[in-house]
């Protein structure tokens, strides 16, 4: 049927180990209650720890781990998602089993030879699965990480230098503003000073004055020169010739 959703069932794997109950299942349940992600169910004959990691759209367990301890053995069932690595998944399940056994060493003993063989096999499968491409990728990552740290260090140094340059630029800008103010003050002549300058100009230019040339020489606006010339005429200091 068009649009029908086909659910993919996870693969279920099993691990069996020989074991021996030293204490009691009640004591084990109490000890393992610290593993908050697991649901614990026990009786006088066995102890089961269940962890449901995800569920399907029908709310049924999809990814899960089930650890069953009996008086003479351990039975582990776990699911593997379609997008998961079976090798890494197996190693992850064994890691959880080791965590449980480490909490109950005085209450339950797993067959050390079988346990170590399973761990060795799982690690070996993962290491073999690490292809040369992965090794190359890791080496590239390591190299890029070192470059990143170096660039980060340079960035910090450049940030400090930029901060210093900003401070210097601010100081230079303030100094420039001060110099402009001083120049403006120097270029702002009083009427008396300007009249003396005009008289000296006229004396050295055969009794004539070119307003534009005078303005450019002393950085004074032409209207200001005209103003002072009119004042000098009205005071009788100079006479305009036609």
Tab-separated table of C-alpha atoms in Angstrom:
chain	number	residue	atom	x	y	z
A	1	UNK	CA	0.000	0.000	0.000
A	2	UNK	CA	1.300	3.443	-0.912
A	3	UNK	CA	2.559	5.402	2.071
A	4	UNK	CA	2.795	2.351	4.307
A	5	UNK	CA	5.513	2.616	6.945
A	6	UNK	CA	7.761	-0.449	7.128
A	7	UNK	CA	9.441	-0.812	10.502
A	8	UNK	CA	12.972	-2.168	10.671
A	9	UNK	CA	13.446	-4.620	13.478
A	10	UNK	CA	16.740	-4.424	15.378
A	11	UNK	CA	19.140	-7.354	15.426
A	12	UNK	CA	19.287	-9.132	18.793
A	13	UNK	CA	22.584	-10.650	19.989
A	14	UNK	CA	23.381	-12.805	23.004
A	15	UNK	CA	26.334	-13.281	25.346
A	16	UNK	CA	26.504	-16.197	27.779
A	17	UNK	CA	28.999	-16.512	30.618
A	18	UNK	CA	29.450	-18.980	33.434
A	19	UNK	CA	29.085	-17.503	36.890
A	20	UNK	CA	28.568	-18.246	40.544
A	21	UNK	CA	26.329	-16.629	43.116
A	22	UNK	CA	28.335	-15.954	46.270
A	23	UNK	CA	25.897	-13.835	48.208
A	24	UNK	CA	22.219	-13.263	47.563
A	25	UNK	CA	20.211	-11.692	44.754
A	26	UNK	CA	18.522	-9.296	47.173
A	27	UNK	CA	21.906	-7.952	48.195
A	28	UNK	CA	22.914	-7.657	44.522
A	29	UNK	CA	19.701	-5.783	43.709
A	30	UNK	CA	20.360	-3.357	46.548
A	31	UNK	CA	23.938	-2.814	45.394
A	32	UNK	CA	23.013	-2.346	41.725
A	33	UNK	CA	20.161	0.050	42.478
A	34	UNK	CA	22.705	2.843	42.019
A	35	UNK	CA	22.527	2.169	38.254
A	36	UNK	CA	19.616	4.532	37.723
A	37	UNK	CA	19.095	3.792	34.012
A	38	UNK	CA	18.281	0.143	34.715
A	39	UNK	CA	15.086	-1.468	35.908
A	40	UNK	CA	15.787	-4.288	38.347
A	41	UNK	CA	13.613	-7.379	38.794
A	42	UNK	CA	14.682	-10.113	41.186
A	43	UNK	CA	13.643	-13.361	42.797
A	44	UNK	CA	15.383	-15.993	44.883
A	45	UNK	CA	16.556	-17.779	41.695
A	46	UNK	CA	17.677	-14.900	39.458
A	47	UNK	CA	18.203	-11.182	39.045
A	48	UNK	CA	17.419	-9.275	35.837
A	49	UNK	CA	18.483	-5.751	34.914
A	50	UNK	CA	16.785	-4.112	31.925
A	51	UNK	CA	17.709	-0.899	30.182
A	52	UNK	CA	15.472	0.401	27.384
A	53	UNK	CA	17.396	3.005	25.419
A	54	UNK	CA	14.760	3.756	22.782
A	55	UNK	CA	11.329	2.644	21.591
A	56	UNK	CA	9.641	2.349	18.186
A	57	UNK	CA	6.471	4.153	17.130
A	58	UNK	CA	4.381	1.469	18.879
A	59	UNK	CA	6.289	2.264	22.097
A	60	UNK	CA	7.902	-1.173	22.053
A	61	UNK	CA	11.557	-1.453	23.116
A	62	UNK	CA	13.854	-0.925	20.140
A	63	UNK	CA	17.321	-0.496	21.590
A	64	UNK	CA	17.688	-2.418	24.855
A	65	UNK	CA	20.053	-4.413	27.093
A	66	UNK	CA	18.943	-7.246	29.371
A	67	UNK	CA	21.334	-8.734	31.933
A	68	UNK	CA	20.083	-11.901	33.645
A	69	UNK	CA	22.072	-13.335	36.541
A	70	UNK	CA	21.309	-16.884	37.654
A	71	UNK	CA	23.044	-18.951	40.310
A	72	UNK	CA	25.397	-20.491	37.754
A	73	UNK	CA	25.621	-18.083	34.839
A	74	UNK	CA	24.968	-14.754	33.135
A	75	UNK	CA	22.745	-14.373	30.087
A	76	UNK	CA	22.947	-11.054	28.204
A	77	UNK	CA	20.601	-10.080	25.389
A	78	UNK	CA	20.903	-6.792	23.556
A	79	UNK	CA	19.655	-5.191	20.352
A	80	UNK	CA	21.648	-3.476	17.635
A	81	UNK	CA	20.139	-0.618	15.641
A	82	UNK	CA	20.398	-0.575	11.835
A	83	UNK	CA	22.646	2.482	11.973
A	84	UNK	CA	24.873	1.119	14.741
A	85	UNK	CA	28.172	-0.762	14.593
A	86	UNK	CA	27.691	-4.322	15.953
A	87	UNK	CA	31.303	-4.368	17.141
A	88	UNK	CA	31.095	-1.123	19.079
A	89	UNK	CA	27.653	-2.046	20.388
A	90	UNK	CA	28.983	-5.352	21.768
A	91	UNK	CA	31.879	-3.573	23.447
A	92	UNK	CA	29.462	-1.060	24.990
A	93	UNK	CA	27.290	-3.862	26.404
A	94	UNK	CA	30.335	-5.600	27.883
A	95	UNK	CA	31.364	-2.301	29.467
A	96	UNK	CA	27.997	-2.181	31.264
A	97	UNK	CA	28.380	-5.778	32.390
A	98	UNK	CA	31.845	-5.051	33.815
A	99	UNK	CA	30.400	-2.071	35.703
A	100	UNK	CA	27.794	-4.350	37.305
A	101	UNK	CA	30.343	-7.021	38.227
A	102	UNK	CA	32.684	-4.400	39.707
A	103	UNK	CA	29.911	-3.344	42.091
A	104	UNK	CA	29.191	-6.910	43.218
A	105	UNK	CA	32.590	-8.633	43.355
A	106	UNK	CA	31.813	-10.045	46.819
A	107	UNK	CA	28.325	-11.193	45.822
A	108	UNK	CA	28.726	-12.652	42.359
A	109	UNK	CA	31.680	-14.114	40.450
A	110	UNK	CA	31.764	-14.358	36.658
A	111	UNK	CA	34.047	-16.867	34.948
A	112	UNK	CA	37.120	-14.690	34.475
A	113	UNK	CA	38.456	-16.648	31.499
A	114	UNK	CA	35.211	-16.368	29.521
A	115	UNK	CA	34.752	-12.725	30.479
A	116	UNK	CA	38.275	-11.790	29.438
A	117	UNK	CA	37.949	-13.743	26.179
A	118	UNK	CA	34.764	-11.854	25.313
A	119	UNK	CA	36.375	-8.530	26.142
A	120	UNK	CA	39.526	-9.369	24.190
A	121	UNK	CA	37.469	-10.499	21.191
A	122	UNK	CA	35.299	-7.356	21.267
A	123	UNK	CA	38.306	-5.029	21.509
A	124	UNK	CA	40.119	-6.913	18.757
A	125	UNK	CA	37.094	-6.630	16.430
A	126	UNK	CA	36.897	-2.892	17.027
A	127	UNK	CA	40.622	-2.386	16.436
A	128	UNK	CA	40.564	-4.453	13.242
A	129	UNK	CA	37.580	-2.400	12.107
A	130	UNK	CA	39.594	0.778	12.412
A	131	UNK	CA	40.741	1.037	8.815
A	132	UNK	CA	43.793	2.847	7.557
A	133	UNK	CA	41.429	5.558	6.368
A	134	UNK	CA	40.312	6.099	9.949
A	135	UNK	CA	43.913	6.248	11.117
A	136	UNK	CA	44.655	8.794	8.417
A	137	UNK	CA	41.578	10.763	9.419
A	138	UNK	CA	42.650	10.739	13.068
A	139	UNK	CA	46.159	11.877	12.152
A	140	UNK	CA	44.687	14.676	10.035
A	141	UNK	CA	42.424	15.637	12.928
A	142	UNK	CA	45.372	15.690	15.321
A	143	UNK	CA	47.369	17.840	12.902
A	144	UNK	CA	44.453	20.224	12.355
A	145	UNK	CA	43.886	20.444	16.107
A	146	UNK	CA	47.502	21.476	16.627
A	147	UNK	CA	47.140	24.084	13.878
A	148	UNK	CA	43.928	25.288	15.503
A	149	UNK	CA	45.712	25.768	18.837
A	150	UNK	CA	48.510	27.667	17.104
A	151	UNK	CA	46.033	29.878	15.242
A	152	UNK	CA	44.154	30.477	18.475
A	153	UNK	CA	47.409	31.569	20.129
A	154	UNK	CA	48.194	33.889	17.211
A	155	UNK	CA	44.665	35.273	17.342
A	156	UNK	CA	45.089	36.111	21.022
A	157	UNK	CA	48.384	37.866	20.282
A	158	UNK	CA	46.854	39.750	17.337
A	159	UNK	CA	43.900	40.755	19.485
A	160	UNK	CA	46.287	42.189	22.054
A	161	UNK	CA	48.271	43.982	19.345
A	162	UNK	CA	45.055	45.294	17.814
A	163	UNK	CA	43.983	46.586	21.212
A	164	UNK	CA	47.312	48.372	21.623
A	165	UNK	CA	47.040	49.820	18.109
A	166	UNK	CA	43.522	51.032	18.870
A	167	UNK	CA	44.780	52.794	21.981
A	168	UNK	CA	47.644	54.339	20.013
A	169	UNK	CA	45.271	55.382	17.218
A	170	UNK	CA	43.002	57.069	19.773
A	171	UNK	CA	45.980	58.890	21.279
A	172	UNK	CA	47.199	60.013	17.831
A	173	UNK	CA	43.705	61.160	16.910
A	174	UNK	CA	43.473	63.224	20.102
A	175	UNK	CA	46.931	64.630	19.398
A	176	UNK	CA	45.896	65.465	15.831
A	177	UNK	CA	42.803	67.271	17.052
A	178	UNK	CA	44.984	69.258	19.458
A	179	UNK	CA	47.419	70.203	16.715
A	180	UNK	CA	44.550	71.298	14.466
A	181	UNK	CA	43.219	73.482	17.252
A	182	UNK	CA	46.668	75.016	17.744
A	183	UNK	CA	47.010	75.594	14.001
A	184	UNK	CA	43.569	77.150	13.877
A	185	UNK	CA	44.527	79.464	16.724
A	186	UNK	CA	47.738	80.406	14.984
A	187	UNK	CA	45.842	81.089	11.790
A	188	UNK	CA	43.309	83.277	13.595
A	189	UNK	CA	44.891	86.704	13.582
A	190	UNK	CA	43.656	89.733	15.471
A	191	UNK	CA	42.690	92.843	13.478
A	192	UNK	CA	45.823	94.667	14.612
A	193	UNK	CA	48.087	91.772	13.626
A	194	UNK	CA	46.376	91.393	10.296
A	195	UNK	CA	46.673	95.099	9.534
A	196	UNK	CA	50.407	94.978	10.216
A	197	UNK	CA	50.674	91.973	7.876
A	198	UNK	CA	48.765	93.818	5.158
A	199	UNK	CA	50.975	96.896	5.505
A	200	UNK	CA	54.115	94.781	5.262
A	201	UNK	CA	52.715	93.017	2.210
A	202	UNK	CA	51.888	96.291	0.499
A	203	UNK	CA	55.347	97.669	1.282
A	204	UNK	CA	57.059	94.641	-0.242
A	205	UNK	CA	54.747	94.422	-3.282
A	206	UNK	CA	55.117	97.921	-4.698
A	207	UNK	CA	52.072	99.298	-2.904
A	208	UNK	CA	49.709	96.595	-4.183
A	209	UNK	CA	47.946	93.587	-2.675
A	210	UNK	CA	46.456	90.570	-4.424
A	211	UNK	CA	43.704	89.391	-2.067
A	212	UNK	CA	43.725	85.760	-3.290
A	213	UNK	CA	47.508	85.497	-3.141
A	214	UNK	CA	47.584	87.063	0.316
A	215	UNK	CA	44.804	84.693	1.476
A	216	UNK	CA	46.620	81.587	0.191
A	217	UNK	CA	49.910	82.672	1.736
A	218	UNK	CA	48.540	83.229	5.236
A	219	UNK	CA	45.623	80.769	5.074
A	220	UNK	CA	43.067	83.490	5.580
A	221	UNK	CA	39.734	83.613	3.792
A	222	UNK	CA	39.388	86.319	1.129
A	223	UNK	CA	36.316	87.896	2.826
A	224	UNK	CA	38.392	88.337	6.000
A	225	UNK	CA	41.142	90.083	3.987
A	226	UNK	CA	38.571	92.331	2.313
A	227	UNK	CA	37.120	93.144	5.717
A	228	UNK	CA	40.463	94.221	7.140
A	229	UNK	CA	41.275	96.233	3.988
A	230	UNK	CA	37.994	98.145	4.337
A	231	UNK	CA	38.769	98.795	7.988
A	232	UNK	CA	42.246	100.062	7.144
A	233	UNK	CA	40.756	102.379	4.479
A	234	UNK	CA	38.174	103.732	6.919
A	235	UNK	CA	40.901	104.384	9.475
A	236	UNK	CA	43.032	106.110	6.893
A	237	UNK	CA	45.875	103.618	7.040
A	238	UNK	CA	45.767	102.980	3.330
A	239	UNK	CA	44.163	104.451	0.269
A	240	UNK	CA	42.618	102.577	-2.595
A	241	UNK	CA	43.754	103.663	-6.008
A	242	UNK	CA	41.513	103.404	-8.994
